[in-house]
CSV table of C-alpha atoms in Angstrom, one decimal:
chain,number,residue,atom,x,y,z
U,534,UNK,CA,83.2,60.3,224.7
U,535,UNK,CA,86.3,61.5,223.3
U,536,UNK,CA,87.2,65.0,224.3
U,537,UNK,CA,88.6,67.8,222.3
U,538,UNK,CA,91.9,67.1,221.0
U,539,UNK,CA,94.9,69.9,220.6
U,540,UNK,CA,98.2,69.5,219.1
U,541,UNK,CA,100.8,70.3,219.7
U,542,UNK,CA,101.0,70.6,223.5
U,543,UNK,CA,104.0,73.0,223.8
U,544,UNK,CA,105.6,74.9,221.1
U,545,UNK,CA,108.9,77.4,221.5
U,546,UNK,CA,109.7,79.6,218.3
U,547,UNK,CA,111.5,82.7,218.0
U,548,UNK,CA,109.8,86.1,217.2
U,549,UNK,CA,108.8,86.7,213.8
U,550,UNK,CA,108.5,82.8,213.0
U,551,UNK,CA,105.2,81.4,212.1
U,552,UNK,CA,103.4,78.6,213.9
U,553,UNK,CA,99.8,76.7,213.6
U,554,UNK,CA,97.7,75.0,216.0
U,555,UNK,CA,95.1,72.0,215.2
U,556,UNK,CA,92.2,71.2,217.2
U,557,UNK,CA,89.9,68.5,216.8
U,558,UNK,CA,86.4,69.4,218.5
U,559,UNK,CA,84.0,67.0,219.9
U,560,UNK,CA,82.4,64.5,217.4
U,561,UNK,CA,79.5,66.2,216.5
U,562,UNK,CA,79.6,69.6,217.8
U,563,UNK,CA,79.0,72.2,215.5
U,564,UNK,CA,80.5,75.2,217.2
U,565,UNK,CA,84.3,75.7,217.9
U,566,UNK,CA,86.1,78.1,219.7
U,567,UNK,CA,89.9,79.7,219.9
U,568,UNK,CA,90.8,81.1,222.9
U,569,UNK,CA,94.2,83.1,224.2
U,570,UNK,CA,95.2,82.6,227.5
U,571,UNK,CA,97.9,85.0,229.0
U,572,UNK,CA,99.8,83.6,232.1
U,573,UNK,CA,97.8,85.1,235.3
U,574,UNK,CA,94.6,85.8,233.1
U,575,UNK,CA,91.6,84.2,232.1
U,576,UNK,CA,91.3,82.9,228.7
U,577,UNK,CA,89.9,85.4,225.8
U,578,UNK,CA,88.0,84.4,222.8
U,579,UNK,CA,89.7,84.7,219.5
U,580,UNK,CA,87.4,83.3,217.3
U,581,UNK,CA,84.0,81.1,217.3
U,582,UNK,CA,83.0,79.1,213.9
U,583,UNK,CA,79.5,77.8,213.7
U,584,UNK,CA,80.4,74.7,211.1
U,585,UNK,CA,82.6,76.1,208.8
U,586,UNK,CA,81.3,79.8,208.9
U,587,UNK,CA,83.1,82.6,211.5
U,588,UNK,CA,80.4,83.5,213.9
U,589,UNK,CA,82.9,86.1,215.8
U,590,UNK,CA,86.4,87.2,215.3
U,591,UNK,CA,86.4,90.6,216.4
U,592,UNK,CA,89.1,89.9,219.2
U,593,UNK,CA,91.6,88.1,216.6
U,594,UNK,CA,94.5,90.3,215.5
U,595,UNK,CA,93.8,89.7,211.8
U,596,UNK,CA,96.9,91.2,211.0
U,597,UNK,CA,98.9,88.3,212.3
U,598,UNK,CA,96.2,85.6,213.3
U,599,UNK,CA,94.4,83.6,210.8
U,600,UNK,CA,92.0,80.3,211.6
U,601,UNK,CA,90.1,78.0,209.3
U,602,UNK,CA,87.6,75.4,209.6
U,603,UNK,CA,87.4,74.2,206.2
U,604,UNK,CA,85.3,71.2,206.5
U,605,UNK,CA,83.3,72.0,209.8
U,606,UNK,CA,85.2,69.4,211.9
U,607,UNK,CA,88.9,70.3,212.7
U,608,UNK,CA,90.3,74.0,213.0
U,609,UNK,CA,94.0,75.3,212.4
U,610,UNK,CA,94.8,78.5,214.3
U,611,UNK,CA,98.4,80.4,212.4
U,612,UNK,CA,100.3,83.0,213.9
U,613,UNK,CA,102.5,84.8,211.4
U,614,UNK,CA,105.0,86.6,212.2
U,615,UNK,CA,104.9,86.0,216.0
U,616,UNK,CA,105.6,88.6,218.2
U,617,UNK,CA,106.9,88.0,222.1
U,618,UNK,CA,103.6,89.0,223.5
U,619,UNK,CA,102.0,86.4,221.9
U,620,UNK,CA,103.3,83.8,224.4
U,621,UNK,CA,100.3,82.1,225.9
U,622,UNK,CA,98.4,79.0,225.9
U,623,UNK,CA,96.1,78.5,223.0
U,624,UNK,CA,92.7,76.9,224.1
U,625,UNK,CA,90.4,75.0,221.9
U,626,UNK,CA,87.0,74.6,222.9
U,627,UNK,CA,83.4,73.1,221.4
U,628,UNK,CA,80.0,72.7,221.9
U,629,UNK,CA,76.9,71.3,220.4
U,630,UNK,CA,75.2,74.7,219.5
U,631,UNK,CA,76.1,78.2,219.7
U,632,UNK,CA,74.2,78.7,222.9
U,633,UNK,CA,75.5,75.3,224.9
U,634,UNK,CA,77.9,74.8,227.2
U,635,UNK,CA,81.8,75.1,225.9
U,636,UNK,CA,84.0,71.9,226.6
U,637,UNK,CA,87.9,72.4,226.4
U,638,UNK,CA,91.0,70.9,225.3
U,639,UNK,CA,94.5,70.5,227.2
U,640,UNK,CA,95.6,73.7,225.2
U,641,UNK,CA,99.0,74.3,223.2
U,642,UNK,CA,101.5,76.3,225.5
U,643,UNK,CA,103.3,78.9,222.9
U,644,UNK,CA,106.7,80.5,223.8
U,645,UNK,CA,108.0,83.1,222.0
U,646,UNK,CA,111.4,84.1,222.0
E,1320,UNK,CA,79.7,95.7,228.6
E,1321,UNK,CA,80.4,92.0,230.4
E,1322,UNK,CA,82.7,91.6,233.0
E,1323,UNK,CA,83.5,89.1,235.9
E,1324,UNK,CA,85.2,89.7,239.2
E,1325,UNK,CA,87.0,87.4,241.2
E,1326,UNK,CA,88.5,89.2,244.2
E,1327,UNK,CA,90.6,86.5,245.8
E,1328,UNK,CA,93.6,85.4,243.6
E,1329,UNK,CA,94.2,82.7,246.4
E,1330,UNK,CA,92.1,80.6,248.8
E,1331,UNK,CA,93.6,78.5,251.4
E,1332,UNK,CA,91.4,76.1,253.2
E,1333,UNK,CA,92.2,73.1,255.3
E,1334,UNK,CA,91.0,69.6,254.2
E,1335,UNK,CA,87.5,68.7,255.7
E,1336,UNK,CA,86.5,72.3,256.1
E,1337,UNK,CA,83.9,74.2,253.8
E,1338,UNK,CA,85.1,76.3,250.9
E,1339,UNK,CA,83.9,79.3,248.9
E,1340,UNK,CA,85.5,80.8,246.0
E,1341,UNK,CA,84.0,84.2,245.0
E,1342,UNK,CA,82.7,85.6,241.9
E,1343,UNK,CA,80.8,88.8,240.8
E,1344,UNK,CA,79.6,89.8,237.5
E,1345,UNK,CA,78.3,92.7,235.1
E,1346,UNK,CA,76.1,91.9,232.3
E,1347,UNK,CA,73.5,93.6,230.1
E,1348,UNK,CA,70.1,91.6,230.9
E,1349,UNK,CA,70.0,87.9,232.5
E,1350,UNK,CA,73.2,86.4,232.8
E,1351,UNK,CA,74.2,82.9,231.9
E,1352,UNK,CA,77.0,82.2,234.5
E,1353,UNK,CA,79.7,79.2,234.3
E,1354,UNK,CA,82.4,77.8,236.8
E,1355,UNK,CA,85.2,76.0,235.2
E,1356,UNK,CA,88.5,74.4,237.0
E,1357,UNK,CA,91.9,74.0,235.4
E,1358,UNK,CA,94.6,71.6,236.8
E,1359,UNK,CA,98.2,72.2,235.8
E,1360,UNK,CA,98.7,71.8,232.2
E,1361,UNK,CA,95.2,70.8,231.6
E,1362,UNK,CA,92.5,72.5,230.0
E,1363,UNK,CA,89.4,74.0,231.6
E,1364,UNK,CA,86.9,71.2,232.8
E,1365,UNK,CA,83.4,72.3,233.1
E,1366,UNK,CA,82.0,72.2,236.7
E,1367,UNK,CA,78.5,73.6,236.4
E,1368,UNK,CA,76.3,76.6,235.1
E,1369,UNK,CA,73.3,78.6,236.0
E,1370,UNK,CA,70.9,79.6,233.2
E,1371,UNK,CA,67.7,79.9,234.8
E,1372,UNK,CA,65.6,78.2,237.7
E,1373,UNK,CA,66.6,77.5,240.9
E,1374,UNK,CA,69.2,79.7,242.4
E,1375,UNK,CA,71.2,76.8,243.9
E,1376,UNK,CA,73.2,75.0,241.1
E,1377,UNK,CA,74.9,71.7,241.8
E,1378,UNK,CA,77.7,70.5,239.8
E,1379,UNK,CA,80.4,67.8,239.4
E,1380,UNK,CA,82.4,66.4,242.2
E,1381,UNK,CA,80.2,67.8,244.8
E,1382,UNK,CA,80.4,71.5,244.1
E,1383,UNK,CA,77.6,73.7,244.0
E,1384,UNK,CA,76.9,77.5,243.3
E,1385,UNK,CA,74.4,80.0,244.4
E,1386,UNK,CA,73.2,82.8,242.2
E,1387,UNK,CA,72.4,86.3,243.5
E,1388,UNK,CA,70.8,88.7,241.5
E,1389,UNK,CA,70.6,91.5,243.9
E,1390,UNK,CA,74.2,91.1,244.8
E,1391,UNK,CA,75.3,90.0,241.4
E,1392,UNK,CA,77.2,87.3,242.6
E,1393,UNK,CA,77.6,83.3,241.9
E,1394,UNK,CA,80.0,82.0,244.5
E,1395,UNK,CA,81.3,78.3,244.2
E,1396,UNK,CA,81.0,76.2,247.3
E,1397,UNK,CA,81.9,73.1,248.5
E,1398,UNK,CA,80.8,71.6,252.2
E,1399,UNK,CA,84.2,69.6,252.8
E,1400,UNK,CA,87.4,70.3,250.8
E,1401,UNK,CA,89.5,67.6,249.3
E,1402,UNK,CA,92.9,67.8,248.6
E,1403,UNK,CA,92.3,66.8,244.9
E,1404,UNK,CA,90.4,70.1,244.8
E,1405,UNK,CA,93.7,72.2,244.5
E,1406,UNK,CA,93.5,73.8,241.3
E,1407,UNK,CA,92.8,77.1,239.5
E,1408,UNK,CA,88.9,78.1,239.3
E,1409,UNK,CA,87.4,80.4,236.8
E,1410,UNK,CA,84.0,82.2,236.5
E,1411,UNK,CA,82.6,82.9,233.5
E,1412,UNK,CA,79.7,85.0,232.4
E,1413,UNK,CA,77.9,85.7,229.2
E,1414,UNK,CA,74.4,87.4,228.4
E,1415,UNK,CA,71.4,85.4,227.7
E,1416,UNK,CA,70.4,88.3,225.1
E,1417,UNK,CA,73.7,87.2,223.1
E,1418,UNK,CA,72.7,85.6,220.0
E,1419,UNK,CA,74.6,83.9,217.5
E,1420,UNK,CA,78.1,84.4,219.3
E,1421,UNK,CA,78.9,82.4,222.6
E,1422,UNK,CA,81.0,84.6,224.0
E,1423,UNK,CA,82.3,83.8,227.7
E,1424,UNK,CA,84.0,86.5,229.7
E,1425,UNK,CA,86.0,85.0,232.2
E,1426,UNK,CA,87.7,86.3,235.8
E,1427,UNK,CA,91.1,86.3,236.3
E,1428,UNK,CA,90.8,83.0,238.4
E,1429,UNK,CA,91.1,81.8,241.7
E,1430,UNK,CA,93.9,79.4,243.1
E,1431,UNK,CA,92.2,77.1,245.9
E,1432,UNK,CA,94.8,75.2,247.8
E,1433,UNK,CA,93.5,72.7,250.4
E,1434,UNK,CA,95.9,72.0,253.1
E,1435,UNK,CA,96.1,68.4,254.4
């Protein structure tokens, strides 16, 4: 079974630029999550989707971050404009249901200069 | 509020010796507890979870964890460490009463180094 796919794996941008990350969950997984992992910390949930609806986005900085999952499969996370403190690894995870074990992708490492 | 504490940033153990990575948690109601491992430039890999039932949970790669409700702990253990076990280990918790949202709260991680 293929795992969670993410791209790009690495991204370097200057502050105030925009960036987008893509995630393809495990086939058949209805629930998709985006986490932010700052160096030296554990992952922090940004947003959770159930199919194409948002379940929890309470930790998403909505003034600059946005995410969508239009067809209930792939998802994109966007940052516009980026700040230095957005430098982190962005992890996508999926689960077969909203109460089930989450499986993570390899992450996208973002460096904002 | 939910939280996880991993009191040790770094654990060193000799190859072949038993290892323990500590985790304590705080949650309202009954906890769901998880251990994940992260290798360099890789995402988190699921090791094991406790939902209910037997307090000793067995997972991947020979790892196990013991749920202790009175001590609010969920320590990760392995009887005999391998050099390939060297990685970053994360403990995570969510409340069983949490409906809809499946928000995992992670600890800050413990770096395990197994010395040949």
